[in-house]
Tab-separated table of C-alpha atoms in Angstrom:
chain	number	residue	atom	x	y	z
A	1	MET	CA	0.000	0.000	0.000
A	2	MET	CA	2.772	2.437	0.931
A	3	ARG	CA	4.432	1.821	-2.439
A	4	ARG	CA	1.230	2.493	-4.347
A	5	LEU	CA	0.549	5.689	-2.401
A	6	PHE	CA	4.085	6.941	-3.019
A	7	TYR	CA	3.845	6.129	-6.720
A	8	LEU	CA	0.545	8.004	-6.955
A	9	THR	CA	1.965	10.974	-5.052
A	10	ILE	CA	4.897	11.516	-7.388
A	11	ILE	CA	2.693	11.059	-10.447
A	12	LEU	CA	0.349	13.748	-9.171
A	13	LEU	CA	3.234	16.024	-8.274
A	14	PHE	CA	4.803	15.909	-11.695
A	15	SER	CA	1.473	15.961	-13.497
A	16	ALA	CA	0.650	19.179	-11.669
A	17	TRP	CA	4.031	20.543	-12.723
A	18	HIS	CA	3.302	20.088	-16.411
A	19	THR	CA	-0.468	20.517	-16.724
A	20	PRO	CA	-0.400	24.193	-17.784
A	21	VAL	CA	0.122	22.865	-21.335
A	22	GLN	CA	-1.584	19.477	-21.237
A	23	ALA	CA	-1.552	16.286	-19.198
A	24	GLU	CA	1.785	14.491	-19.546
A	25	ASN	CA	3.264	11.333	-18.102
A	26	TYR	CA	5.931	11.193	-15.378
A	27	PRO	CA	8.782	11.610	-16.036
A	28	TYR	CA	8.079	14.191	-18.688
A	29	ARG	CA	7.994	12.478	-22.104
A	30	SER	CA	10.229	9.645	-20.945
A	31	ASP	CA	9.878	6.023	-21.978
A	32	VAL	CA	11.062	4.783	-18.581
A	33	LEU	CA	10.051	5.219	-14.964
A	34	TRP	CA	12.030	4.395	-11.844
A	35	VAL	CA	10.158	4.089	-8.548
A	36	THR	CA	12.412	3.869	-5.488
A	37	THR	CA	10.681	3.468	-2.127
A	38	PRO	CA	12.655	3.356	1.128
A	39	ASN	CA	11.050	1.276	3.871
A	40	HIS	CA	10.746	4.410	6.022
A	41	ALA	CA	8.133	6.666	4.475
A	42	ASP	CA	10.103	9.852	5.248
A	43	TRP	CA	13.373	8.362	3.935
A	44	LEU	CA	14.975	8.951	7.353
A	45	TYR	CA	16.565	6.514	9.821
A	46	ARG	CA	18.402	6.705	13.094
A	47	VAL	CA	22.112	5.964	13.075
A	48	GLY	CA	22.379	2.191	13.428
A	49	GLU	CA	19.022	1.420	11.796
A	50	GLN	CA	18.968	-0.718	8.653
A	51	ALA	CA	17.629	0.839	5.458
A	52	GLU	CA	16.005	-1.031	2.588
A	53	VAL	CA	14.858	0.372	-0.739
A	54	GLU	CA	12.286	-1.220	-3.002
A	55	VAL	CA	13.187	-0.588	-6.653
A	56	GLN	CA	10.821	-0.764	-9.601
A	57	PHE	CA	11.637	-0.125	-13.232
A	58	PHE	CA	9.099	0.338	-16.037
A	59	ARG	CA	9.528	0.923	-19.753
A	60	TYR	CA	6.502	2.088	-21.698
A	61	GLY	CA	4.610	1.534	-18.444
A	62	MET	CA	5.511	-2.175	-18.367
A	63	PRO	CA	7.767	-3.768	-15.707
A	64	CYS	CA	11.130	-4.980	-17.026
A	65	ASP	CA	13.421	-7.796	-15.945
A	66	GLY	CA	17.186	-7.463	-15.896
A	67	GLU	CA	20.309	-7.326	-13.777
A	68	LEU	CA	20.441	-4.120	-11.809
A	69	GLU	CA	23.841	-2.819	-10.736
A	70	TYR	CA	24.030	-0.681	-7.616
A	71	ALA	CA	26.646	1.290	-5.685
A	72	ILE	CA	26.204	2.926	-2.281
A	73	GLY	CA	28.198	5.780	-0.801
A	74	ASN	CA	27.850	8.822	1.395
A	75	ASP	CA	26.317	11.966	-0.079
A	76	LEU	CA	28.456	13.132	-3.074
A	77	LEU	CA	31.303	10.784	-2.087
A	78	ASP	CA	32.703	7.663	-3.744
A	79	SER	CA	30.829	4.427	-3.253
A	80	ASP	CA	31.966	1.983	-0.579
A	81	MET	CA	29.486	-0.821	-1.399
A	82	GLN	CA	28.604	-2.393	-4.748
A	83	GLY	CA	26.441	-5.240	-5.885
A	84	THR	CA	23.819	-6.518	-8.284
A	85	CYS	CA	20.170	-7.365	-7.920
A	86	LYS	CA	17.788	-9.227	-10.246
A	87	LEU	CA	14.750	-7.294	-11.370
A	88	ARG	CA	11.857	-9.746	-11.542
A	89	LYS	CA	8.673	-8.355	-13.008
A	90	GLY	CA	10.367	-4.980	-12.689
A	91	TYR	CA	10.933	-5.315	-8.955
A	92	CYS	CA	13.699	-5.945	-6.422
A	93	THR	CA	14.697	-4.905	-2.894
A	94	ILE	CA	18.157	-3.631	-1.983
A	95	LYS	CA	19.493	-3.600	1.558
A	96	MET	CA	21.460	-0.383	2.023
A	97	GLY	CA	22.706	-1.189	5.516
A	98	THR	CA	23.184	1.586	8.038
A	99	ALA	CA	25.494	4.450	8.991
A	100	LYS	CA	27.711	4.936	12.013
A	101	LYS	CA	27.347	8.714	12.136
A	102	PRO	CA	24.795	11.319	10.976
A	103	CYS	CA	24.865	11.522	7.184
A	104	PHE	CA	23.044	10.777	3.940
A	105	ARG	CA	23.692	7.595	1.984
A	106	ASP	CA	23.144	7.503	-1.770
A	107	LEU	CA	21.959	4.391	-3.610
A	108	ARG	CA	23.090	4.707	-7.253
A	109	LEU	CA	21.386	2.439	-9.762
A	110	THR	CA	22.385	1.373	-13.286
A	111	LEU	CA	20.445	-0.843	-15.678
A	112	HIS	CA	21.647	-1.967	-19.121
A	113	LEU	CA	18.700	-2.927	-21.274
A	114	ASP	CA	18.572	-3.549	-25.046
A	115	GLY	CA	21.717	-1.553	-25.701
A	116	GLN	CA	20.644	1.394	-23.554
A	117	THR	CA	21.908	2.420	-20.110
A	118	TYR	CA	19.504	3.854	-17.548
A	119	ARG	CA	20.545	5.444	-14.259
A	120	HIS	CA	18.777	6.627	-11.159
A	121	HIS	CA	19.576	7.276	-7.507
A	122	VAL	CA	17.920	7.773	-4.142
A	123	LYS	CA	19.342	9.179	-0.895
A	124	VAL	CA	18.257	8.338	2.628
A	125	GLY	CA	19.287	10.134	5.812
A	126	PHE	CA	20.598	8.848	9.119
A	127	SER	CA	19.928	11.147	12.104
A	128	PRO	CA	20.304	14.241	9.892
A	129	GLU	CA	19.118	16.517	12.692
A	130	GLN	CA	22.537	15.882	14.243
A	131	ILE	CA	24.559	16.951	11.192
A	132	ARG	CA	27.022	19.740	11.973
A	133	PRO	CA	29.293	21.601	9.544
A	134	PHE	CA	33.037	21.398	9.151
A	135	THR	CA	33.274	25.184	8.740
A	136	LYS	CA	34.171	27.115	11.891
A	137	LEU	CA	32.954	30.591	12.908
A	138	PRO	CA	35.720	33.238	13.018
A	139	SER	CA	35.917	35.113	16.318
A	140	ASP	CA	35.555	38.482	14.574
A	141	PHE	CA	32.833	37.407	12.115
A	142	GLN	CA	30.188	39.877	13.321
A	143	GLN	CA	32.692	42.692	13.703
A	144	TYR	CA	33.953	42.164	10.157
A	145	TRP	CA	30.530	42.435	8.563
A	146	GLU	CA	29.346	45.286	10.780
A	147	GLN	CA	32.372	47.303	9.702
A	148	ALA	CA	31.751	46.468	6.034
A	149	LYS	CA	28.114	47.580	6.327
A	150	ASP	CA	29.154	50.795	8.077
A	151	GLU	CA	31.362	51.641	5.100
A	152	ILE	CA	28.557	51.445	2.544
A	153	ALA	CA	26.045	53.120	4.884
A	154	LYS	CA	28.083	56.312	4.539
A	155	LEU	CA	27.513	56.354	0.783
A	156	PRO	CA	24.490	57.991	-0.856
A	157	LEU	CA	21.915	55.667	-2.401
A	158	ASN	CA	22.725	55.899	-6.082
A	159	TYR	CA	20.715	54.198	-8.829
A	160	THR	CA	19.057	54.639	-12.204
A	161	ILE	CA	15.573	53.385	-13.009
A	162	GLU	CA	13.625	53.172	-16.260
A	163	PRO	CA	10.392	51.441	-17.325
A	164	TYR	CA	10.676	48.025	-18.952
A	165	GLU	CA	7.597	47.361	-21.026
A	166	PRO	CA	8.303	43.739	-22.125
A	167	TYR	CA	7.753	42.568	-18.525
A	168	SER	CA	4.836	44.915	-17.813
A	169	ASN	CA	1.150	44.218	-18.259
A	170	ASP	CA	-2.200	45.534	-17.063
A	171	ARG	CA	-1.449	44.355	-13.493
A	172	VAL	CA	2.326	44.698	-13.214
A	173	GLU	CA	4.693	47.640	-13.738
A	174	THR	CA	8.302	46.589	-14.355
A	175	TYR	CA	11.444	48.727	-14.268
A	176	ILE	CA	15.137	48.125	-14.939
A	177	VAL	CA	17.259	49.340	-12.041
A	178	LYS	CA	21.024	49.790	-11.932
A	179	LEU	CA	22.126	50.099	-8.317
A	180	GLN	CA	25.556	51.254	-7.174
A	181	ILE	CA	26.902	49.060	-4.346
A	182	ASP	CA	30.057	50.406	-2.822
A	183	GLY	CA	31.172	53.634	-4.476
A	184	LYS	CA	33.753	51.769	-6.549
A	185	ARG	CA	33.119	49.882	-9.764
A	186	HIS	CA	30.598	47.473	-8.303
A	187	SER	CA	26.937	47.652	-9.181
A	188	LEU	CA	24.052	45.302	-9.833
A	189	TYR	CA	21.033	45.289	-12.112
A	190	GLY	CA	17.553	44.138	-11.271
A	191	TYR	CA	13.964	44.041	-12.398
A	192	LEU	CA	11.740	46.007	-10.036
A	193	MET	CA	8.200	44.647	-10.363
A	194	LYS	CA	5.334	46.544	-8.730
A	195	PRO	CA	1.578	45.992	-8.608
A	196	ARG	CA	0.223	48.484	-11.121
A	197	GLY	CA	-1.214	51.513	-9.403
A	198	ALA	CA	0.110	50.560	-5.967
A	199	LYS	CA	-0.597	53.238	-3.379
A	200	PRO	CA	2.042	54.744	-1.099
A	201	GLY	CA	2.701	52.652	2.001
A	202	SER	CA	0.749	49.630	0.733
A	203	CYS	CA	3.235	46.942	-0.343
A	204	PRO	CA	5.564	44.428	1.304
A	205	VAL	CA	8.868	44.126	-0.570
A	206	VAL	CA	10.686	40.936	-1.585
A	207	LEU	CA	14.332	40.776	-2.609
A	208	THR	CA	15.034	37.835	-4.942
A	209	PRO	CA	18.761	37.240	-5.547
A	210	PRO	CA	19.799	34.974	-8.441
A	211	GLY	CA	21.022	31.438	-8.754
A	212	ALA	CA	24.656	30.836	-9.654
A	213	GLY	CA	26.188	31.735	-12.973
A	214	VAL	CA	26.805	34.631	-15.321
A	215	LYS	CA	23.468	34.644	-17.076
A	216	THR	CA	20.342	36.582	-17.808
A	217	ILE	CA	17.500	36.820	-15.272
A	218	LYS	CA	14.605	36.286	-17.668
A	219	GLN	CA	12.932	34.096	-15.046
A	220	ALA	CA	11.915	37.332	-13.298
A	221	TYR	CA	8.655	37.300	-15.222
A	222	GLU	CA	7.724	33.750	-14.183
A	223	ARG	CA	6.133	34.648	-10.836
A	224	THR	CA	3.928	37.631	-11.542
A	225	TYR	CA	1.516	36.268	-8.940
A	226	PHE	CA	3.638	38.036	-6.310
A	227	GLN	CA	2.800	41.428	-7.779
A	228	GLU	CA	-0.778	40.372	-8.384
A	229	GLN	CA	-1.061	39.756	-4.624
A	230	GLY	CA	0.177	43.244	-3.787
A	231	VAL	CA	3.869	42.439	-3.294
A	232	ILE	CA	6.805	44.371	-4.803
A	233	ARG	CA	9.692	42.181	-6.022
A	234	PHE	CA	13.231	43.145	-6.880
A	235	VAL	CA	14.800	40.318	-8.926
A	236	THR	CA	18.529	40.911	-9.255
A	237	GLU	CA	21.711	39.739	-10.881
A	238	ILE	CA	25.053	40.159	-9.080
A	239	HIS	CA	27.707	40.900	-11.712
A	240	GLY	CA	26.796	44.399	-12.909
A	241	LEU	CA	25.599	43.072	-16.279
A	242	ASP	CA	22.539	44.491	-17.967
A	243	PRO	CA	19.957	41.660	-18.155
A	244	ARG	CA	18.767	42.975	-21.492
A	245	LEU	CA	21.949	41.707	-23.146
A	246	SER	CA	21.436	38.847	-25.586
A	247	ASP	CA	21.813	35.198	-24.607
A	248	ASP	CA	24.820	34.931	-26.933
A	249	THR	CA	26.496	37.856	-25.178
A	250	PHE	CA	25.856	36.295	-21.784
A	251	ASN	CA	27.325	33.017	-23.003
A	252	ASP	CA	30.453	34.845	-24.182
A	253	LEU	CA	30.708	36.738	-20.883
A	254	SER	CA	30.249	33.549	-18.883
A	255	ARG	CA	33.144	31.883	-20.699
A	256	ALA	CA	35.318	34.962	-20.203
A	257	PHE	CA	34.360	35.367	-16.549
A	258	GLY	CA	35.383	31.916	-15.411
A	259	ASN	CA	34.359	30.710	-11.964
A	260	TYR	CA	33.825	33.903	-9.973
A	261	LEU	CA	33.336	31.872	-6.783
A	262	GLU	CA	37.046	31.018	-6.930
A	263	MET	CA	38.176	34.655	-7.312
A	264	GLY	CA	39.983	36.329	-4.437
A	265	LEU	CA	40.294	33.399	-2.059
A	266	GLU	CA	43.686	34.692	-0.932
A	267	HIS	CA	42.107	37.320	1.369
A	268	ARG	CA	38.671	37.957	2.853
A	269	ASP	CA	38.640	41.556	1.572
A	270	ASN	CA	39.399	40.459	-1.997
A	271	TYR	CA	36.886	37.631	-2.304
A	272	TYR	CA	34.477	38.165	-5.197
A	273	MET	CA	31.358	37.685	-3.106
A	274	ARG	CA	32.161	40.546	-0.728
A	275	HIS	CA	30.517	43.179	-2.907
A	276	VAL	CA	27.696	40.728	-3.659
A	277	TYR	CA	26.845	40.369	0.038
A	278	LEU	CA	27.028	44.120	0.531
A	279	GLY	CA	24.810	44.485	-2.538
A	280	LEU	CA	22.096	42.656	-0.606
A	281	VAL	CA	22.102	45.388	2.027
A	282	ARG	CA	22.185	48.098	-0.627
A	283	SER	CA	19.215	46.406	-2.368
A	284	ILE	CA	17.263	46.576	0.881
A	285	ASP	CA	18.226	50.262	1.183
A	286	PHE	CA	16.697	50.730	-2.257
A	287	LEU	CA	13.523	48.745	-1.567
A	288	THR	CA	12.841	50.499	1.726
A	289	SER	CA	13.224	53.878	-0.018
A	290	LEU	CA	10.278	53.177	-2.334
A	291	PRO	CA	7.169	55.222	-1.501
A	292	GLU	CA	4.986	52.117	-2.009
A	293	TRP	CA	6.806	50.113	0.690
A	294	ASP	CA	4.471	49.438	3.608
A	295	GLY	CA	7.148	50.378	6.168
A	296	ARG	CA	6.951	46.996	7.908
A	297	ASN	CA	7.702	43.983	5.719
A	298	VAL	CA	11.007	43.179	4.025
A	299	CYS	CA	11.342	39.620	2.690
A	300	THR	CA	14.088	37.675	0.964
A	301	LEU	CA	13.459	34.705	-1.305
A	302	GLY	CA	15.657	32.601	-3.561
A	303	GLY	CA	16.987	29.190	-4.507
A	304	SER	CA	20.456	27.642	-4.693
A	305	GLN	CA	22.914	30.582	-4.748
A	306	GLY	CA	19.812	32.753	-4.395
A	307	GLY	CA	18.753	30.696	-1.368
A	308	ALA	CA	22.172	31.262	0.177
A	309	LEU	CA	21.964	34.991	-0.502
A	310	SER	CA	18.442	35.157	0.931
A	311	LEU	CA	19.686	33.668	4.206
A	312	ILE	CA	22.778	35.862	4.234
A	313	ALA	CA	20.703	39.007	3.676
A	314	ALA	CA	18.461	38.023	6.597
A	315	ALA	CA	21.521	37.605	8.814
A	316	LEU	CA	23.219	40.817	7.675
A	317	ASP	CA	20.255	43.153	7.744
A	318	PRO	CA	17.869	43.370	10.731
A	319	ARG	CA	15.273	45.038	8.487
A	320	VAL	CA	14.519	41.621	6.947
A	321	THR	CA	11.312	40.328	8.541
A	322	LEU	CA	10.816	37.062	6.587
A	323	CYS	CA	13.182	34.738	4.734
A	324	VAL	CA	12.502	31.927	2.241
A	325	ALA	CA	15.347	29.767	0.936
A	326	ASN	CA	15.394	26.736	-1.353
A	327	HIS	CA	18.344	24.294	-1.115
A	328	PRO	CA	20.958	26.938	-0.244
A	329	ALA	CA	24.326	26.823	-1.979
A	330	LEU	CA	27.552	28.245	-0.474
A	331	SER	CA	27.055	26.009	2.570
A	332	ASP	CA	29.967	24.225	4.284
A	333	MET	CA	32.070	24.869	1.191
A	334	ALA	CA	35.436	24.181	2.817
A	335	ALA	CA	34.410	20.663	3.843
A	336	ALA	CA	35.815	19.624	0.464
A	337	SER	CA	39.283	20.037	2.013
A	338	GLN	CA	38.731	16.946	4.155
A	339	PRO	CA	38.448	13.392	2.789
A	340	GLY	CA	35.141	11.765	3.623
A	341	LEU	CA	33.152	14.987	4.135
A	342	THR	CA	30.244	16.176	2.003
A	343	HIS	CA	30.663	19.740	0.792
A	344	GLY	CA	28.310	22.307	-0.649
A	345	TYR	CA	28.188	24.083	-3.982
A	346	PRO	CA	30.417	25.251	-5.695
A	347	HIS	CA	32.240	21.990	-4.871
A	348	PHE	CA	35.740	23.439	-4.738
A	349	ARG	CA	38.640	21.336	-5.890
A	350	ARG	CA	40.656	20.236	-2.873
A	351	GLU	CA	43.856	21.861	-4.132
A	352	LEU	CA	42.178	25.281	-3.991
A	353	LEU	CA	41.348	24.929	-0.315
A	354	THR	CA	44.571	26.072	1.278
A	355	PRO	CA	44.472	27.141	4.938
A	356	VAL	CA	44.199	30.765	3.751
A	357	ALA	CA	41.287	29.966	1.420
A	358	ILE	CA	39.495	28.027	4.164
A	359	GLN	CA	39.855	31.039	6.441
A	360	THR	CA	38.508	33.369	3.747
A	361	LEU	CA	35.500	31.154	3.054
A	362	SER	CA	34.611	31.053	6.746
A	363	TYR	CA	33.525	34.713	6.426
A	364	TYR	CA	31.248	33.869	3.478
A	365	ASP	CA	29.727	30.500	4.329
A	366	VAL	CA	25.988	30.285	4.973
A	367	VAL	CA	26.499	28.053	8.004
A	368	ASN	CA	28.202	30.945	9.780
A	369	PHE	CA	25.417	33.395	8.925
A	370	ALA	CA	22.598	31.022	9.925
A	371	PRO	CA	22.833	31.478	13.732
A	372	PHE	CA	22.463	35.255	13.337
A	373	ILE	CA	19.119	35.148	11.508
A	374	LYS	CA	16.365	36.492	13.750
A	375	CYS	CA	13.339	36.595	11.441
A	376	PRO	CA	10.966	33.674	10.718
A	377	THR	CA	12.528	31.477	8.042
A	378	TYR	CA	11.063	28.926	5.647
A	379	MET	CA	13.406	26.444	3.957
A	380	THR	CA	12.782	23.794	1.315
A	381	TRP	CA	15.109	21.104	0.004
A	382	GLY	CA	15.131	17.651	-1.542
A	383	TYR	CA	17.268	14.645	-0.739
A	384	ASN	CA	18.212	13.614	-4.282
A	385	ASP	CA	19.929	16.955	-4.941
A	386	ASN	CA	23.567	16.552	-6.020
A	387	THR	CA	24.129	20.281	-6.578
A	388	CYS	CA	23.212	21.477	-3.099
A	389	PRO	CA	23.179	18.181	-1.215
A	390	PRO	CA	20.818	17.500	1.708
A	391	THR	CA	23.801	17.161	4.031
A	392	THR	CA	24.608	20.854	3.688
A	393	SER	CA	20.956	21.950	3.775
A	394	TYR	CA	20.631	20.170	7.120
A	395	ALA	CA	23.896	21.755	8.297
A	396	VAL	CA	22.267	25.150	7.738
A	397	TRP	CA	18.847	24.172	9.081
A	398	ASN	CA	20.280	22.710	12.274
A	399	LEU	CA	22.045	25.987	13.074
A	400	LEU	CA	19.014	28.255	12.637
A	401	GLN	CA	17.921	29.601	16.010
A	402	CYS	CA	15.019	31.687	14.716
A	403	SER	CA	11.401	30.644	14.265
A	404	LYS	CA	11.636	28.203	11.370
A	405	GLU	CA	9.541	25.931	9.169
A	406	HIS	CA	10.533	23.591	6.379
A	407	LEU	CA	9.095	21.737	3.430
A	408	ILE	CA	11.166	18.671	2.624
A	409	THR	CA	10.477	17.029	-0.739
A	410	PRO	CA	12.747	13.949	-0.726
A	411	ILE	CA	12.464	13.005	-4.399
A	412	ASN	CA	13.520	16.447	-5.625
A	413	GLU	CA	16.810	16.960	-7.351
A	414	HIS	CA	17.942	20.574	-7.817
A	415	TRP	CA	14.550	22.107	-8.543
A	416	THR	CA	11.263	23.138	-6.983
A	417	SER	CA	7.795	22.687	-8.458
A	418	ASP	CA	5.477	25.570	-9.265
A	419	THR	CA	3.255	24.319	-6.437
A	420	THR	CA	6.130	24.711	-3.971
A	421	ASN	CA	6.920	28.163	-5.345
A	422	ARG	CA	3.342	29.275	-4.835
A	423	GLN	CA	3.335	27.832	-1.328
A	424	GLN	CA	6.206	30.163	-0.541
A	425	LEU	CA	4.104	33.190	-1.464
A	426	THR	CA	1.283	31.817	0.695
A	427	TRP	CA	3.700	31.424	3.612
A	428	LEU	CA	4.967	34.983	3.171
A	429	LEU	CA	1.463	36.435	3.031
A	430	GLN	CA	0.442	34.510	6.150
A	431	HIS	CA	3.419	35.815	8.140
A	432	LEU	CA	3.368	39.479	7.169
A	433	ASN	CA	3.360	42.104	9.891
A	434	HIS	CA	0.107	44.065	9.775
């Protein structure tokens, strides 16, 4: 029964994801379907408990027989167990064993069938509420960031703003904003999206930082339901690049840029993300200067790198009253320096993580900002995520000392459904200060 209910649940979830066009099968337009069902419904176990996973494989909706290869290892790490299992009528059960310490274990599946290779995986957790990060808090962490904020607070708020008609409609007014960050060469662009005809003092504001990469922020127009519910959103980039540039130009810039998250690791004042973090505070300066701001509610919301930046903004700026973060990146990054530890995005190469670089990253890691967040916080993450693994999401979650709620969607890789995204707006609206 549990297996059938789980199967139905994921079918409904993905059907809902794609139904704006028409009803589609799960996975989307795929000939095959994996169903992996741990024998604990929440995919969680205590350290020392034995985990089993029921595996089913269908092609064209029909169960298939074959020899299934599997490998098991800790989250993002090499496998330490391998074996095979016979699929009979599309079904087998694999014993994953247990764990000796809090962690996630990943069951990686491979099936060779009629000249094709199919892969899948499923992660289960062992006492994840006890996961703690490798990254340590510097003794002068708060002092460092307070001083940095004091420096930009002395600067005038400097920006340009112009209407942007392609993202405007009869309910939403959209503007392109270029915001100066620190009085030097650093700036950021963003789409400011307001409810059309909003009255002075009527709107909560939401800062939405971007996911990782040097890329356009066209996704700004995807969630107009925020503005339609009376909320102002500021959807930003972080590199000072006009989002109206062409996709080809962004691709060229991305190749030229390289990995900005590796830039400046030799000193905390030179690290690339310093001006990005200060840009969060400057963005809140901008939002709270708008005449339509209601004077009470400042929210942050984002996913991946944007989830990290949403949490960091909430820690840096006491004006933030609500925070929403999906699978935050930039979490326990330096754990990659130690064999056998799961590390967060951007998954630094071990040779980069010198003692100096580890010290620098300690001033920028989400796990060190998390304890300083005071506002109510809502986090979502999935277990099957290999970009921002559940190990590091739990490392952040376990350190939050504020009022907090979470939505855990175990099957999710590095994405959220539209239903989850809308639930975040509902949560924000329910927790506004009136």
